[in-house]
Amino acid sequence: MRSNNKHDQENGRLFTKQLFLALNSSKKKRQIEISHFLYETKKIPLVISAVQKVRAESLEQLFSDLCSRSFDKISHQEYTMTEHNFPPLQNDRILRAARGEPVDKVPVWIMRQAGRYLPEFRELRTKHDFFSICQTPALACEITLQPIKRFPLDASIIFSDILVIPQAMGLVVEMRPGVGPVLPEPLADPTHISRLKMPDVDKDLGYVGEAITLTRHSLEGKVPLIGFTGAPWTLMGYMIQGGGSSTMAQARIWLYKYPEESHKLLQMITDVIVDYLVMQVKAGAQLLQVFESHGDFLNTELFKEYSLKYFKQISQKVKAKLDSLNIPKVPMIAFPKGATLDSIEIFAKEAGYDVIGLDWTVDPVEARQRVGPNITLQGNMDPTALYSTTEKVRQRAENMVRLFGKDRYIANLGHGILPDAPIPSVEAFIEGIHSV
């Protein structure tokens, strides 16, 4: 029997939240199965009033019984967990390093650590397309956990993509095999800005928040969870170029030819990013990283005008919104890939981030001299160095720690790990970092 009673529907949502919390700590496999059901069918059970009387240990059997009942369709974006009750954190090295506090070992994580170099990731990708994984919280959670199960890393990062923001703003984004991300209808000129919409982040990107909450529970407090976004200039580049580019020429032309319209577009993207990052913290993210993957296409002048300006807004507005919601602020990491030392120095003084990530071209000693003692640095081994012998990888990792110093330092690669990186080298990299 179908019901349109809003009270029953709310009971259904409350029951689902209860179910997740009850099953999470000891029955993760069953949790994933249930999550697949909820998100792939995008339905939530209508629960009879007796549900409210059910004891926690009976929830799993009740769910099985309910599966045979009829359901009302409800958008999966409406499903939220507002009372998280996350397990206590066991490893806070990365949080301590971000705050400048002493650590027993240098924390380490790897950009794109949940990715194609892992056989378990490749196996799952044979069954699901890329953005279906991003938009299905159970799958995003499963992939996020893969490197944590395999390696002694000090942080996890939610599996998603920076291009979910252009998607939410109304652009089509496809992930094409052998090509990468493609936006088949990019912004050809400023008149196309009118095609964009300002999304309701909780609705249009709510699946990311749901994945974060589910992952926080599934981690069981083992390590912190990082949320992330692309920076405005990087996203603008994709939206104009229609994909990756070796020059970003069309996007850079906009900066000179259409400066006012460029700022308008960057501001629109920035406003979405602020709400998106706040939503991620509300969902359970314990750190935030902003990726400026296209920073190397900007000289110091353009960097200050079209990148730094919006980085500052993001930092200031995210912190202000969290304060207004009485939510504790989380450390914020900026990764301005390709930024010059001059730009990095300016960034450290003005942007308001706790951590600055460095790519592999930046000398750690010079960077430390430029940014001073009150900013944590992250990075920066060349991802291609992982193709050396495991012994040399370990030695490079140890030497990197010595160059950066153990204080205010988070170890990482200088960019994302490559798709065919050798797993033994990843193990050697982590061992080398932790050995110093």
Short mmCIF file of N, CA and C in Angstrom, two decimals, residues 169-282:
data_model
loop_
_atom_site.label_atom_id
_atom_site.label_comp_id
_atom_site.label_asym_id
_atom_site.label_seq_id
_atom_site.Cartn_x
_atom_site.Cartn_y
_atom_site.Cartn_z
N MET A 169 26.81 23.26 -12.21
CA MET A 169 26.48 24.58 -12.77
C MET A 169 25.85 24.46 -14.15
N GLY A 170 25.61 23.23 -14.61
CA GLY A 170 24.85 23.03 -15.83
C GLY A 170 25.61 22.57 -17.05
N LEU A 171 26.92 22.38 -16.93
CA LEU A 171 27.70 21.91 -18.07
C LEU A 171 27.78 20.39 -18.08
N VAL A 172 27.79 19.82 -19.26
CA VAL A 172 27.97 18.38 -19.42
C VAL A 172 29.46 18.06 -19.31
N VAL A 173 29.79 17.08 -18.49
CA VAL A 173 31.18 16.62 -18.35
C VAL A 173 31.20 15.12 -18.58
N GLU A 174 32.05 14.68 -19.49
CA GLU A 174 32.19 13.26 -19.79
C GLU A 174 33.62 12.83 -19.48
N MET A 175 33.78 11.61 -18.98
CA MET A 175 35.10 11.05 -18.77
C MET A 175 35.33 10.00 -19.86
N ARG A 176 36.13 10.37 -20.87
CA ARG A 176 36.32 9.50 -22.02
C ARG A 176 37.60 8.69 -21.88
N PRO A 177 37.52 7.37 -22.10
CA PRO A 177 38.70 6.52 -21.98
C PRO A 177 39.83 6.98 -22.89
N GLY A 178 41.01 7.06 -22.33
CA GLY A 178 42.18 7.45 -23.11
C GLY A 178 42.28 8.93 -23.39
N VAL A 179 41.27 9.69 -23.00
CA VAL A 179 41.25 11.13 -23.25
C VAL A 179 41.22 11.91 -21.95
N GLY A 180 40.35 11.48 -21.04
CA GLY A 180 40.16 12.21 -19.80
C GLY A 180 38.88 13.02 -19.84
N PRO A 181 38.76 14.03 -19.00
CA PRO A 181 37.51 14.79 -18.95
C PRO A 181 37.30 15.64 -20.20
N VAL A 182 36.08 15.62 -20.68
CA VAL A 182 35.70 16.40 -21.86
C VAL A 182 34.40 17.13 -21.55
N LEU A 183 34.38 18.43 -21.83
CA LEU A 183 33.16 19.23 -21.75
C LEU A 183 32.76 19.55 -23.18
N PRO A 184 31.81 18.81 -23.76
CA PRO A 184 31.52 18.95 -25.20
C PRO A 184 30.94 20.30 -25.60
N GLU A 185 30.39 21.04 -24.65
CA GLU A 185 29.83 22.36 -24.97
C GLU A 185 30.45 23.40 -24.02
N PRO A 186 31.71 23.75 -24.25
CA PRO A 186 32.39 24.70 -23.35
C PRO A 186 31.86 26.12 -23.54
N LEU A 187 32.35 27.01 -22.70
CA LEU A 187 31.97 28.43 -22.80
C LEU A 187 32.83 29.07 -23.89
N ALA A 188 32.26 29.28 -25.06
CA ALA A 188 33.02 29.79 -26.20
C ALA A 188 33.29 31.28 -26.09
N ASP A 189 32.39 32.01 -25.46
CA ASP A 189 32.58 33.45 -25.27
C ASP A 189 31.74 33.88 -24.07
N PRO A 190 31.91 35.11 -23.58
CA PRO A 190 31.23 35.52 -22.35
C PRO A 190 29.71 35.45 -22.39
N THR A 191 29.10 35.49 -23.58
CA THR A 191 27.64 35.38 -23.62
C THR A 191 27.17 34.03 -23.10
N HIS A 192 28.06 33.04 -23.15
CA HIS A 192 27.69 31.69 -22.69
C HIS A 192 27.63 31.57 -21.17
N ILE A 193 28.13 32.58 -20.47
CA ILE A 193 28.04 32.54 -19.00
C ILE A 193 26.58 32.44 -18.57
N SER A 194 25.69 33.01 -19.37
CA SER A 194 24.26 32.98 -19.03
C SER A 194 23.70 31.56 -19.04
N ARG A 195 24.42 30.62 -19.66
CA ARG A 195 23.98 29.22 -19.66
C ARG A 195 24.15 28.58 -18.29
N LEU A 196 25.00 29.16 -17.47
CA LEU A 196 25.31 28.55 -16.18
C LEU A 196 24.23 28.84 -15.15
N LYS A 197 24.06 27.94 -14.23
CA LYS A 197 23.14 28.16 -13.12
C LYS A 197 23.94 28.16 -11.82
N MET A 198 23.38 28.80 -10.82
CA MET A 198 23.96 28.74 -9.48
C MET A 198 23.26 27.61 -8.75
N PRO A 199 23.94 26.51 -8.52
CA PRO A 199 23.28 25.32 -7.99
C PRO A 199 22.91 25.45 -6.52
N ASP A 200 21.94 24.66 -6.12
CA ASP A 200 21.69 24.41 -4.71
C ASP A 200 22.66 23.31 -4.31
N VAL A 201 23.73 23.68 -3.61
CA VAL A 201 24.81 22.74 -3.35
C VAL A 201 24.33 21.53 -2.57
N ASP A 202 23.48 21.75 -1.56
CA ASP A 202 23.01 20.62 -0.76
C ASP A 202 22.22 19.62 -1.61
N LYS A 203 21.53 20.13 -2.61
CA LYS A 203 20.74 19.24 -3.47
C LYS A 203 21.57 18.68 -4.62
N ASP A 204 22.25 19.56 -5.35
CA ASP A 204 22.92 19.15 -6.58
C ASP A 204 24.25 18.44 -6.33
N LEU A 205 24.87 18.71 -5.18
CA LEU A 205 26.13 18.04 -4.84
C LEU A 205 26.02 17.28 -3.53
N GLY A 206 24.80 17.04 -3.10
CA GLY A 206 24.58 16.35 -1.84
C GLY A 206 25.17 14.96 -1.78
N TYR A 207 25.31 14.32 -2.94
CA TYR A 207 25.88 12.97 -2.95
C TYR A 207 27.32 12.96 -2.43
N VAL A 208 28.04 14.06 -2.61
CA VAL A 208 29.40 14.14 -2.07
C VAL A 208 29.36 14.19 -0.55
N GLY A 209 28.46 14.99 -0.01
CA GLY A 209 28.31 15.03 1.44
C GLY A 209 27.91 13.69 2.02
N GLU A 210 27.02 12.99 1.33
CA GLU A 210 26.60 11.68 1.80
C GLU A 210 27.76 10.69 1.77
N ALA A 211 28.58 10.77 0.74
CA ALA A 211 29.76 9.90 0.66
C ALA A 211 30.73 10.20 1.79
N ILE A 212 30.90 11.47 2.11
CA ILE A 212 31.79 11.86 3.20
C ILE A 212 31.30 11.30 4.53
N THR A 213 30.02 11.46 4.80
CA THR A 213 29.47 10.97 6.07
C THR A 213 29.59 9.45 6.17
N LEU A 214 29.25 8.77 5.10
CA LEU A 214 29.36 7.31 5.09
C LEU A 214 30.80 6.88 5.28
N THR A 215 31.73 7.57 4.64
CA THR A 215 33.14 7.20 4.74
C THR A 215 33.67 7.46 6.14
N ARG A 216 33.28 8.58 6.75
CA ARG A 216 33.72 8.85 8.11
C ARG A 216 33.33 7.71 9.05
N HIS A 217 32.13 7.22 8.92
CA HIS A 217 31.72 6.09 9.75
C HIS A 217 32.51 4.84 9.41
N SER A 218 32.70 4.59 8.13
CA SER A 218 33.38 3.37 7.70
C SER A 218 34.86 3.37 8.07
N LEU A 219 35.47 4.54 8.16
CA LEU A 219 36.87 4.63 8.59
C LEU A 219 37.05 4.23 10.05
N GLU A 220 35.99 4.31 10.82
CA GLU A 220 36.02 3.96 12.24
C GLU A 220 37.10 4.72 13.00
N GLY A 221 37.36 5.95 12.59
CA GLY A 221 38.33 6.78 13.29
C GLY A 221 39.77 6.47 12.99
N LYS A 222 40.04 5.62 12.01
CA LYS A 222 41.42 5.21 11.74
C LYS A 222 42.30 6.39 11.35
N VAL A 223 41.83 7.20 10.40
CA VAL A 223 42.56 8.40 9.96
C VAL A 223 41.55 9.48 9.62
N PRO A 224 41.98 10.74 9.54
CA PRO A 224 41.07 11.81 9.14
C PRO A 224 40.69 11.71 7.66
N LEU A 225 39.61 12.40 7.32
CA LEU A 225 39.10 12.42 5.95
C LEU A 225 39.20 13.83 5.38
N ILE A 226 39.82 13.93 4.20
CA ILE A 226 40.00 15.21 3.52
C ILE A 226 38.89 15.41 2.49
N GLY A 227 38.28 16.58 2.48
CA GLY A 227 37.40 17.00 1.41
C GLY A 227 38.16 17.93 0.48
N PHE A 228 37.63 18.16 -0.72
CA PHE A 228 38.41 18.98 -1.65
C PHE A 228 37.54 19.63 -2.71
N THR A 229 38.17 20.54 -3.43
CA THR A 229 37.57 21.19 -4.59
C THR A 229 38.67 21.65 -5.52
N GLY A 230 38.31 21.89 -6.77
CA GLY A 230 39.20 22.61 -7.66
C GLY A 230 39.12 24.09 -7.35
N ALA A 231 40.19 24.83 -7.64
CA ALA A 231 40.19 26.28 -7.45
C ALA A 231 39.46 26.95 -8.62
N PRO A 232 39.00 28.18 -8.44
CA PRO A 232 38.22 28.85 -9.50
C PRO A 232 38.93 28.94 -10.84
N TRP A 233 40.21 29.35 -10.87
CA TRP A 233 40.90 29.47 -12.15
C TRP A 233 41.01 28.12 -12.85
N THR A 234 41.31 27.08 -12.10
CA THR A 234 41.43 25.75 -12.70
C THR A 234 40.10 25.31 -13.30
N LEU A 235 39.01 25.52 -12.58
CA LEU A 235 37.70 25.13 -13.11
C LEU A 235 37.30 26.00 -14.30
N MET A 236 37.62 27.28 -14.23
CA MET A 236 37.36 28.16 -15.38
C MET A 236 38.09 27.65 -16.61
N GLY A 237 39.32 27.20 -16.44
CA GLY A 237 40.08 26.68 -17.57
C GLY A 237 39.39 25.52 -18.25
N TYR A 238 38.91 24.56 -17.46
CA TYR A 238 38.19 23.42 -18.03
C TYR A 238 36.91 23.88 -18.73
N MET A 239 36.22 24.81 -18.13
CA MET A 239 34.93 25.25 -18.66
C MET A 239 35.06 25.99 -19.98
N ILE A 240 36.21 26.62 -20.21
CA ILE A 240 36.44 27.35 -21.46
C ILE A 240 37.14 26.47 -22.49
N GLN A 241 38.13 25.71 -22.06
CA GLN A 241 38.89 24.86 -22.98
C GLN A 241 38.10 23.64 -23.43
N GLY A 242 37.16 23.19 -22.60
CA GLY A 242 36.41 21.98 -22.93
C GLY A 242 37.13 20.72 -22.53
N GLY A 243 38.16 20.85 -21.70
CA GLY A 243 38.92 19.70 -21.25
C GLY A 243 40.31 20.13 -20.85
N GLY A 244 41.21 19.16 -20.73
CA GLY A 244 42.58 19.49 -20.42
C GLY A 244 43.27 20.16 -21.60
N SER A 245 44.37 20.85 -21.32
CA SER A 245 45.09 21.57 -22.37
C SER A 245 46.54 21.72 -21.96
N SER A 246 47.42 21.68 -22.95
CA SER A 246 48.84 21.87 -22.67
C SER A 246 49.22 23.34 -22.58
N THR A 247 48.30 24.22 -22.97
CA THR A 247 48.59 25.66 -22.95
C THR A 247 47.56 26.50 -22.21
N MET A 248 46.34 26.02 -22.10
CA MET A 248 45.23 26.82 -21.56
C MET A 248 45.12 28.16 -22.30
N ALA A 249 45.40 28.15 -23.59
CA ALA A 249 45.46 29.40 -24.35
C ALA A 249 44.11 30.11 -24.39
N GLN A 250 43.03 29.38 -24.66
CA GLN A 250 41.72 30.03 -24.75
C GLN A 250 41.32 30.65 -23.41
N ALA A 251 41.59 29.94 -22.34
CA ALA A 251 41.25 30.48 -21.01
C ALA A 251 42.10 31.70 -20.68
N ARG A 252 43.38 31.66 -21.05
CA ARG A 252 44.25 32.81 -20.78
C ARG A 252 43.87 34.01 -21.65
N ILE A 253 43.42 33.73 -22.88
CA ILE A 253 42.95 34.82 -23.74
C ILE A 253 41.81 35.58 -23.06
N TRP A 254 40.91 34.84 -22.43
CA TRP A 254 39.81 35.49 -21.71
C TRP A 254 40.34 36.51 -20.71
N LEU A 255 41.41 36.17 -19.99
CA LEU A 255 41.91 37.07 -18.94
C LEU A 255 42.33 38.41 -19.51
N TYR A 256 42.84 38.41 -20.74
CA TYR A 256 43.28 39.65 -21.39
C TYR A 256 42.16 40.31 -22.20
N LYS A 257 41.36 39.49 -22.87
CA LYS A 257 40.34 40.01 -23.77
C LYS A 257 39.05 40.38 -23.05
N TYR A 258 38.71 39.57 -22.03
CA TYR A 258 37.45 39.77 -21.30
C TYR A 258 37.72 39.81 -19.80
N PRO A 259 38.49 40.75 -19.30
CA PRO A 259 38.84 40.74 -17.87
C PRO A 259 37.62 40.84 -16.95
N GLU A 260 36.66 41.71 -17.27
CA GLU A 260 35.49 41.85 -16.41
C GLU A 260 34.66 40.57 -16.40
N GLU A 261 34.47 40.01 -17.57
CA GLU A 261 33.68 38.77 -17.65
C GLU A 261 34.42 37.61 -16.99
N SER A 262 35.75 37.62 -17.07
CA SER A 262 36.53 36.58 -16.40
C SER A 262 36.32 36.66 -14.89
N HIS A 263 36.36 37.87 -14.35
CA HIS A 263 36.11 38.03 -12.92
C HIS A 263 34.69 37.62 -12.55
N LYS A 264 33.74 37.92 -13.43
CA LYS A 264 32.35 37.51 -13.16
C LYS A 264 32.25 35.99 -13.06
N LEU A 265 32.88 35.30 -14.01
CA LEU A 265 32.84 33.84 -14.00
C LEU A 265 33.56 33.28 -12.79
N LEU A 266 34.73 33.81 -12.49
CA LEU A 266 35.49 33.34 -11.33
C LEU A 266 34.72 33.56 -10.03
N GLN A 267 34.00 34.67 -9.95
CA GLN A 267 33.22 34.93 -8.74
C GLN A 267 32.07 33.95 -8.61
N MET A 268 31.42 33.63 -9.71
CA MET A 268 30.34 32.64 -9.67
C MET A 268 30.87 31.30 -9.17
N ILE A 269 32.00 30.88 -9.72
CA ILE A 269 32.59 29.60 -9.31
C ILE A 269 32.99 29.65 -7.84
N THR A 270 33.57 30.77 -7.42
CA THR A 270 33.99 30.92 -6.02
C THR A 270 32.81 30.78 -5.07
N ASP A 271 31.70 31.40 -5.40
CA ASP A 271 30.52 31.33 -4.53
C ASP A 271 30.03 29.89 -4.38
N VAL A 272 30.08 29.12 -5.47
CA VAL A 272 29.68 27.71 -5.39
C VAL A 272 30.68 26.94 -4.53
N ILE A 273 31.96 27.19 -4.72
CA ILE A 273 33.00 26.49 -3.97
C ILE A 273 32.84 26.71 -2.47
N VAL A 274 32.57 27.94 -2.07
CA VAL A 274 32.42 28.23 -0.64
C VAL A 274 31.32 27.37 -0.03
N ASP A 275 30.15 27.36 -0.65
CA ASP A 275 29.05 26.55 -0.13
C ASP A 275 29.39 25.06 -0.18
N TYR A 276 30.08 24.66 -1.21
CA TYR A 276 30.46 23.25 -1.37
C TYR A 276 31.40 22.80 -0.26
N LEU A 277 32.39 23.61 0.06
CA LEU A 277 33.34 23.24 1.11
C LEU A 277 32.67 23.25 2.48
N VAL A 278 31.81 24.21 2.73
CA VAL A 278 31.09 24.24 4.00
C VAL A 278 30.22 22.99 4.14
N MET A 279 29.55 22.61 3.06
CA MET A 279 28.74 21.40 3.08
C MET A 279 29.60 20.18 3.41
N GLN A 280 30.81 20.11 2.85
CA GLN A 280 31.68 18.98 3.12
C GLN A 280 32.08 18.91 4.59
N VAL A 281 32.36 20.06 5.20
CA VAL A 281 32.69 20.05 6.62
C VAL A 281 31.48 19.63 7.45
N LYS A 282 30.31 20.13 7.11
CA LYS A 282 29.09 19.72 7.81
C LYS A 282 28.89 18.21 7.70
#
